[in-house]
Tab-separated table of C-alpha atoms in Angstrom:
chain	number	residue	atom	x	y	z
A	19	ALA	CA	-8.161	-1.301	2.912
A	20	GLN	CA	-5.557	-2.157	0.310
A	21	SER	CA	-3.811	0.082	-2.201
A	22	VAL	CA	-1.107	-0.063	-4.847
A	23	THR	CA	1.340	2.648	-5.849
A	24	GLN	CA	3.243	2.622	-9.109
A	25	LEU	CA	5.549	5.612	-8.820
A	26	ASP	CA	6.620	5.809	-12.464
A	27	SER	CA	3.950	6.653	-15.015
A	28	GLN	CA	6.385	6.263	-17.918
A	29	VAL	CA	9.737	4.506	-18.248
A	30	PRO	CA	11.712	5.070	-21.458
A	31	VAL	CA	14.557	2.614	-22.044
A	32	PHE	CA	16.767	1.547	-24.927
A	33	GLU	CA	16.530	-1.904	-26.426
A	34	GLU	CA	18.688	-4.538	-24.661
A	35	ALA	CA	18.994	-2.364	-21.544
A	36	PRO	CA	17.753	-3.582	-18.123
A	37	VAL	CA	14.557	-2.174	-16.647
A	38	GLU	CA	12.816	-2.063	-13.286
A	39	LEU	CA	9.163	-1.075	-12.839
A	40	ARG	CA	8.368	-0.230	-9.253
A	41	CYS	CA	5.314	-1.299	-7.268
A	42	ASN	CA	4.547	-0.719	-3.603
A	43	TYR	CA	1.431	-1.877	-1.820
A	44	SER	CA	-0.337	-1.443	1.472
A	45	SER	CA	-2.609	-3.979	3.076
A	46	SER	CA	-3.633	-4.932	6.580
A	47	VAL	CA	-3.645	-8.641	5.732
A	48	SER	CA	-1.443	-11.103	3.871
A	49	VAL	CA	-1.436	-10.456	0.141
A	50	TYR	CA	-1.362	-11.994	-3.268
A	51	LEU	CA	0.463	-9.868	-5.851
A	52	PHE	CA	0.164	-9.731	-9.615
A	53	TRP	CA	1.670	-8.025	-12.637
A	54	TYR	CA	-0.464	-7.599	-15.752
A	55	VAL	CA	0.599	-6.350	-19.171
A	56	GLN	CA	-1.551	-4.430	-21.649
A	57	TYR	CA	-0.354	-4.217	-25.245
A	58	PRO	CA	-1.796	-1.407	-27.403
A	59	ASN	CA	-5.518	-1.825	-28.124
A	60	GLN	CA	-5.749	-5.038	-26.125
A	61	GLY	CA	-7.046	-6.239	-22.789
A	62	LEU	CA	-4.832	-7.083	-19.832
A	63	GLN	CA	-2.894	-10.330	-19.660
A	64	LEU	CA	-1.477	-11.926	-16.533
A	65	LEU	CA	2.318	-11.699	-16.581
A	66	LEU	CA	3.227	-13.264	-13.235
A	67	LYS	CA	1.968	-13.634	-9.687
A	68	TYR	CA	3.143	-14.192	-6.146
A	69	LEU	CA	0.950	-16.274	-3.875
A	70	SER	CA	3.343	-17.799	-1.340
A	71	GLY	CA	6.665	-19.600	-1.118
A	72	SER	CA	9.680	-18.339	-3.058
A	73	THR	CA	9.745	-14.568	-3.091
A	74	LEU	CA	11.163	-14.474	-6.630
A	75	VAL	CA	8.699	-15.279	-9.398
A	76	GLU	CA	9.356	-15.439	-13.115
A	77	SER	CA	7.361	-15.153	-16.328
A	78	ILE	CA	7.885	-17.130	-19.520
A	79	ASN	CA	9.183	-14.075	-21.432
A	80	GLY	CA	12.071	-13.149	-19.144
A	81	PHE	CA	10.431	-10.850	-16.599
A	82	GLU	CA	10.810	-11.483	-12.887
A	83	ALA	CA	9.447	-9.879	-9.741
A	84	GLU	CA	10.504	-10.140	-6.119
A	85	PHE	CA	8.157	-9.944	-3.176
A	86	ASN	CA	9.700	-7.932	-0.350
A	87	LYS	CA	7.462	-7.997	2.693
A	88	SER	CA	9.534	-5.619	4.800
A	89	GLN	CA	9.497	-2.967	2.084
A	90	THR	CA	5.975	-3.855	0.912
A	91	SER	CA	7.209	-3.967	-2.656
A	92	PHE	CA	6.830	-6.171	-5.715
A	93	HIS	CA	9.107	-4.614	-8.344
A	94	LEU	CA	9.180	-6.014	-11.883
A	95	ARG	CA	12.535	-6.452	-13.636
A	96	LYS	CA	13.936	-7.614	-16.924
A	97	PRO	CA	17.693	-7.790	-17.619
A	98	SER	CA	17.383	-7.006	-21.341
A	99	VAL	CA	14.250	-5.550	-22.940
A	100	HIS	CA	13.020	-5.879	-26.519
A	101	ILE	CA	10.983	-3.533	-28.669
A	102	SER	CA	8.084	-5.976	-28.281
A	103	ASP	CA	8.016	-5.321	-24.525
A	104	THR	CA	6.590	-1.864	-25.195
A	105	ALA	CA	3.294	-1.890	-23.300
A	106	GLU	CA	1.609	-0.685	-20.139
A	107	TYR	CA	2.231	-2.692	-16.998
A	108	PHE	CA	-0.116	-2.855	-14.030
A	109	CYS	CA	0.630	-4.081	-10.545
A	110	ALA	CA	-2.331	-5.485	-8.577
A	111	VAL	CA	-2.917	-6.733	-5.048
A	112	SER	CA	-5.472	-8.864	-3.315
A	113	GLY	CA	-5.446	-9.361	0.433
A	114	THR	CA	-6.416	-12.832	1.649
A	115	GLY	CA	-10.156	-12.788	2.121
A	116	ARG	CA	-10.573	-9.835	-0.225
A	117	ARG	CA	-12.984	-10.292	-3.035
A	118	ALA	CA	-11.407	-8.313	-5.870
A	119	LEU	CA	-8.058	-7.085	-7.130
A	120	THR	CA	-6.916	-3.514	-6.562
A	121	PHE	CA	-4.813	-2.155	-9.418
A	122	GLY	CA	-2.116	0.478	-9.554
A	123	SER	CA	-2.184	3.402	-11.965
A	124	GLY	CA	0.068	1.672	-14.486
A	125	THR	CA	3.553	2.232	-15.913
A	126	ARG	CA	4.044	2.733	-19.611
A	127	LEU	CA	7.259	1.051	-20.756
A	128	GLN	CA	8.619	2.581	-23.958
A	129	VAL	CA	11.459	0.595	-25.506
A	130	GLN	CA	13.448	2.594	-28.044
A	131	PRO	CA	15.792	1.183	-30.710
B	7	ASP	CA	-13.782	-17.543	-29.925
B	8	ALA	CA	-12.432	-15.412	-27.111
B	9	ASP	CA	-12.834	-16.641	-23.522
B	10	VAL	CA	-14.351	-13.299	-22.492
B	11	THR	CA	-16.320	-11.337	-25.097
B	12	GLN	CA	-17.357	-7.749	-24.680
B	13	THR	CA	-19.821	-5.943	-26.925
B	14	PRO	CA	-19.744	-3.386	-28.379
B	15	ARG	CA	-16.018	-2.751	-28.883
B	16	ASN	CA	-16.590	0.951	-29.425
B	17	ARG	CA	-19.586	3.153	-28.737
B	18	ILE	CA	-20.324	6.841	-28.952
B	19	THR	CA	-23.436	7.989	-27.133
B	20	LYS	CA	-25.039	11.263	-26.138
B	21	THR	CA	-25.359	12.693	-22.665
B	22	GLY	CA	-28.489	11.442	-20.942
B	23	LYS	CA	-28.857	8.280	-22.980
B	24	ARG	CA	-29.102	4.834	-21.413
B	25	ILE	CA	-26.496	2.385	-22.597
B	26	MET	CA	-25.700	-1.241	-21.852
B	27	LEU	CA	-22.323	-2.919	-22.167
B	28	GLU	CA	-22.409	-6.675	-22.381
B	29	CYS	CA	-19.977	-9.358	-21.288
B	30	SER	CA	-20.114	-13.094	-21.813
B	31	GLN	CA	-17.594	-15.787	-20.906
B	32	THR	CA	-16.909	-19.379	-21.818
B	33	LYS	CA	-14.458	-20.065	-18.976
B	34	GLY	CA	-17.139	-21.500	-16.671
B	35	HIS	CA	-16.030	-19.093	-13.936
B	36	ASP	CA	-18.429	-18.002	-11.208
B	37	ARG	CA	-16.793	-14.623	-10.561
B	38	MET	CA	-17.220	-11.681	-12.914
B	39	TYR	CA	-16.076	-8.076	-12.621
B	40	TRP	CA	-16.475	-4.699	-14.309
B	41	TYR	CA	-13.629	-2.171	-14.219
B	42	ARG	CA	-13.087	1.130	-15.946
B	43	GLN	CA	-9.689	2.341	-17.122
B	44	ASP	CA	-8.786	6.011	-17.271
B	45	PRO	CA	-5.359	7.382	-18.217
B	46	GLY	CA	-3.206	7.849	-15.129
B	47	LEU	CA	-5.761	6.210	-12.852
B	48	GLY	CA	-5.339	2.558	-13.736
B	49	LEU	CA	-8.326	0.239	-13.365
B	50	ARG	CA	-11.045	0.970	-10.866
B	51	LEU	CA	-13.675	-1.536	-9.755
B	52	ILE	CA	-17.297	-0.714	-10.596
B	53	TYR	CA	-19.205	-3.893	-9.678
B	54	TYR	CA	-18.459	-7.551	-9.114
B	55	SER	CA	-20.510	-10.725	-8.848
B	56	PHE	CA	-19.631	-14.093	-7.358
B	57	ASP	CA	-22.761	-15.820	-8.652
B	58	VAL	CA	-26.145	-14.918	-10.130
B	59	LYS	CA	-27.519	-13.910	-6.728
B	60	ASP	CA	-24.387	-12.236	-5.367
B	61	ILE	CA	-23.763	-8.736	-6.742
B	62	ASN	CA	-21.603	-6.165	-4.998
B	63	LYS	CA	-20.671	-2.539	-5.481
B	64	GLY	CA	-17.087	-1.590	-6.118
B	65	GLU	CA	-15.327	1.681	-5.363
B	66	ILE	CA	-17.018	3.708	-8.133
B	67	SER	CA	-20.528	2.265	-8.597
B	68	ASP	CA	-22.437	5.575	-8.639
B	69	GLY	CA	-24.144	6.105	-11.991
B	70	TYR	CA	-23.867	2.432	-12.950
B	71	SER	CA	-25.975	-0.683	-12.507
B	72	VAL	CA	-25.397	-4.334	-13.402
B	73	SER	CA	-27.329	-7.462	-14.231
B	74	ARG	CA	-26.083	-11.046	-13.921
B	75	GLN	CA	-28.407	-12.815	-16.309
B	76	ALA	CA	-26.636	-16.180	-16.077
B	77	GLN	CA	-23.340	-17.587	-14.889
B	78	ALA	CA	-21.841	-16.628	-18.228
B	79	LYS	CA	-23.334	-13.145	-18.699
B	80	PHE	CA	-22.762	-9.923	-16.790
B	81	SER	CA	-24.025	-6.605	-18.181
B	82	LEU	CA	-23.158	-3.075	-17.143
B	83	SER	CA	-25.653	-0.234	-17.645
B	84	LEU	CA	-25.280	3.500	-17.565
B	85	GLU	CA	-28.786	4.751	-16.804
B	86	SER	CA	-28.117	8.326	-17.909
B	87	ALA	CA	-24.682	8.696	-19.452
B	88	ILE	CA	-22.544	11.732	-18.649
B	89	PRO	CA	-19.261	12.857	-20.271
B	90	ASN	CA	-17.055	11.866	-17.321
B	91	GLN	CA	-18.112	8.272	-17.907
B	92	THR	CA	-16.047	8.361	-21.082
B	93	ALA	CA	-13.521	5.579	-20.508
B	94	LEU	CA	-12.332	2.123	-21.483
B	95	TYR	CA	-14.444	-0.522	-19.756
B	96	PHE	CA	-13.191	-4.028	-19.028
B	97	CYS	CA	-14.998	-7.157	-17.992
B	98	ALA	CA	-13.023	-9.903	-16.259
B	99	THR	CA	-13.675	-13.355	-14.860
B	100	SER	CA	-11.945	-15.639	-12.373
B	101	ASP	CA	-12.284	-18.917	-10.495
B	102	SER	CA	-10.678	-17.325	-7.495
B	103	THR	CA	-8.693	-14.163	-6.855
B	104	VAL	CA	-5.738	-16.440	-6.258
B	105	TYR	CA	-5.611	-17.393	-9.931
B	106	GLY	CA	-5.918	-13.870	-11.275
B	107	TYR	CA	-8.344	-12.652	-13.898
B	108	THR	CA	-9.094	-13.304	-17.556
B	109	PHE	CA	-9.957	-10.010	-19.226
B	110	GLY	CA	-12.076	-9.154	-22.232
B	111	SER	CA	-10.741	-6.858	-24.945
B	112	GLY	CA	-12.591	-3.854	-23.582
B	113	THR	CA	-15.318	-1.442	-24.680
B	114	ARG	CA	-14.263	2.091	-25.513
B	115	LEU	CA	-17.178	4.346	-24.549
B	116	THR	CA	-17.374	8.015	-25.479
B	117	VAL	CA	-20.151	10.179	-24.063
B	118	VAL	CA	-20.635	13.450	-25.959
């Protein structure tokens, strides 16, 4: 079985401050890892993913995530957030051979001016 | 037009009624999924289908059924709606889990 834990349900942060959204997973097989973002009243959009190779992956809007196999983590970071980053962020995992993604409970990022 | 279209966008229905949520996609993907989103619980898998003849239950399939009418269409039915099925429902498609999903905009269902 596979599971995802997002420990923080809400993360308030001031504009231009750094942020880290935490994600831990468990799986008995090798994994693919994803971060999705959901803006208010919208569906989910793929932000970034780790499949193999370099453990640090980046998105086009300044987010990055690092795969840490020993700590079974895939934390999402941004060095300086904007008001427009206010959204809910979901971590998801798929073990190789698994047929569907398993999602975490989500973290609501609230960027304040 | 959106790659993944869900209808209706919003629906209020009464307990005991049968309701169908529809999903169609123009991505040409074989794989389609239905998830429900509840506050604090994230997204949970209801059903998924890898082709018209391959339909599988997810972790919370009780009370739901699905129909894969064509490669592009995947419908979710609530045979007898109950209030705890009030949620935001998402359809998604993919070529492969490796590439991630494309999501629809969701259907907000309220059962009163």
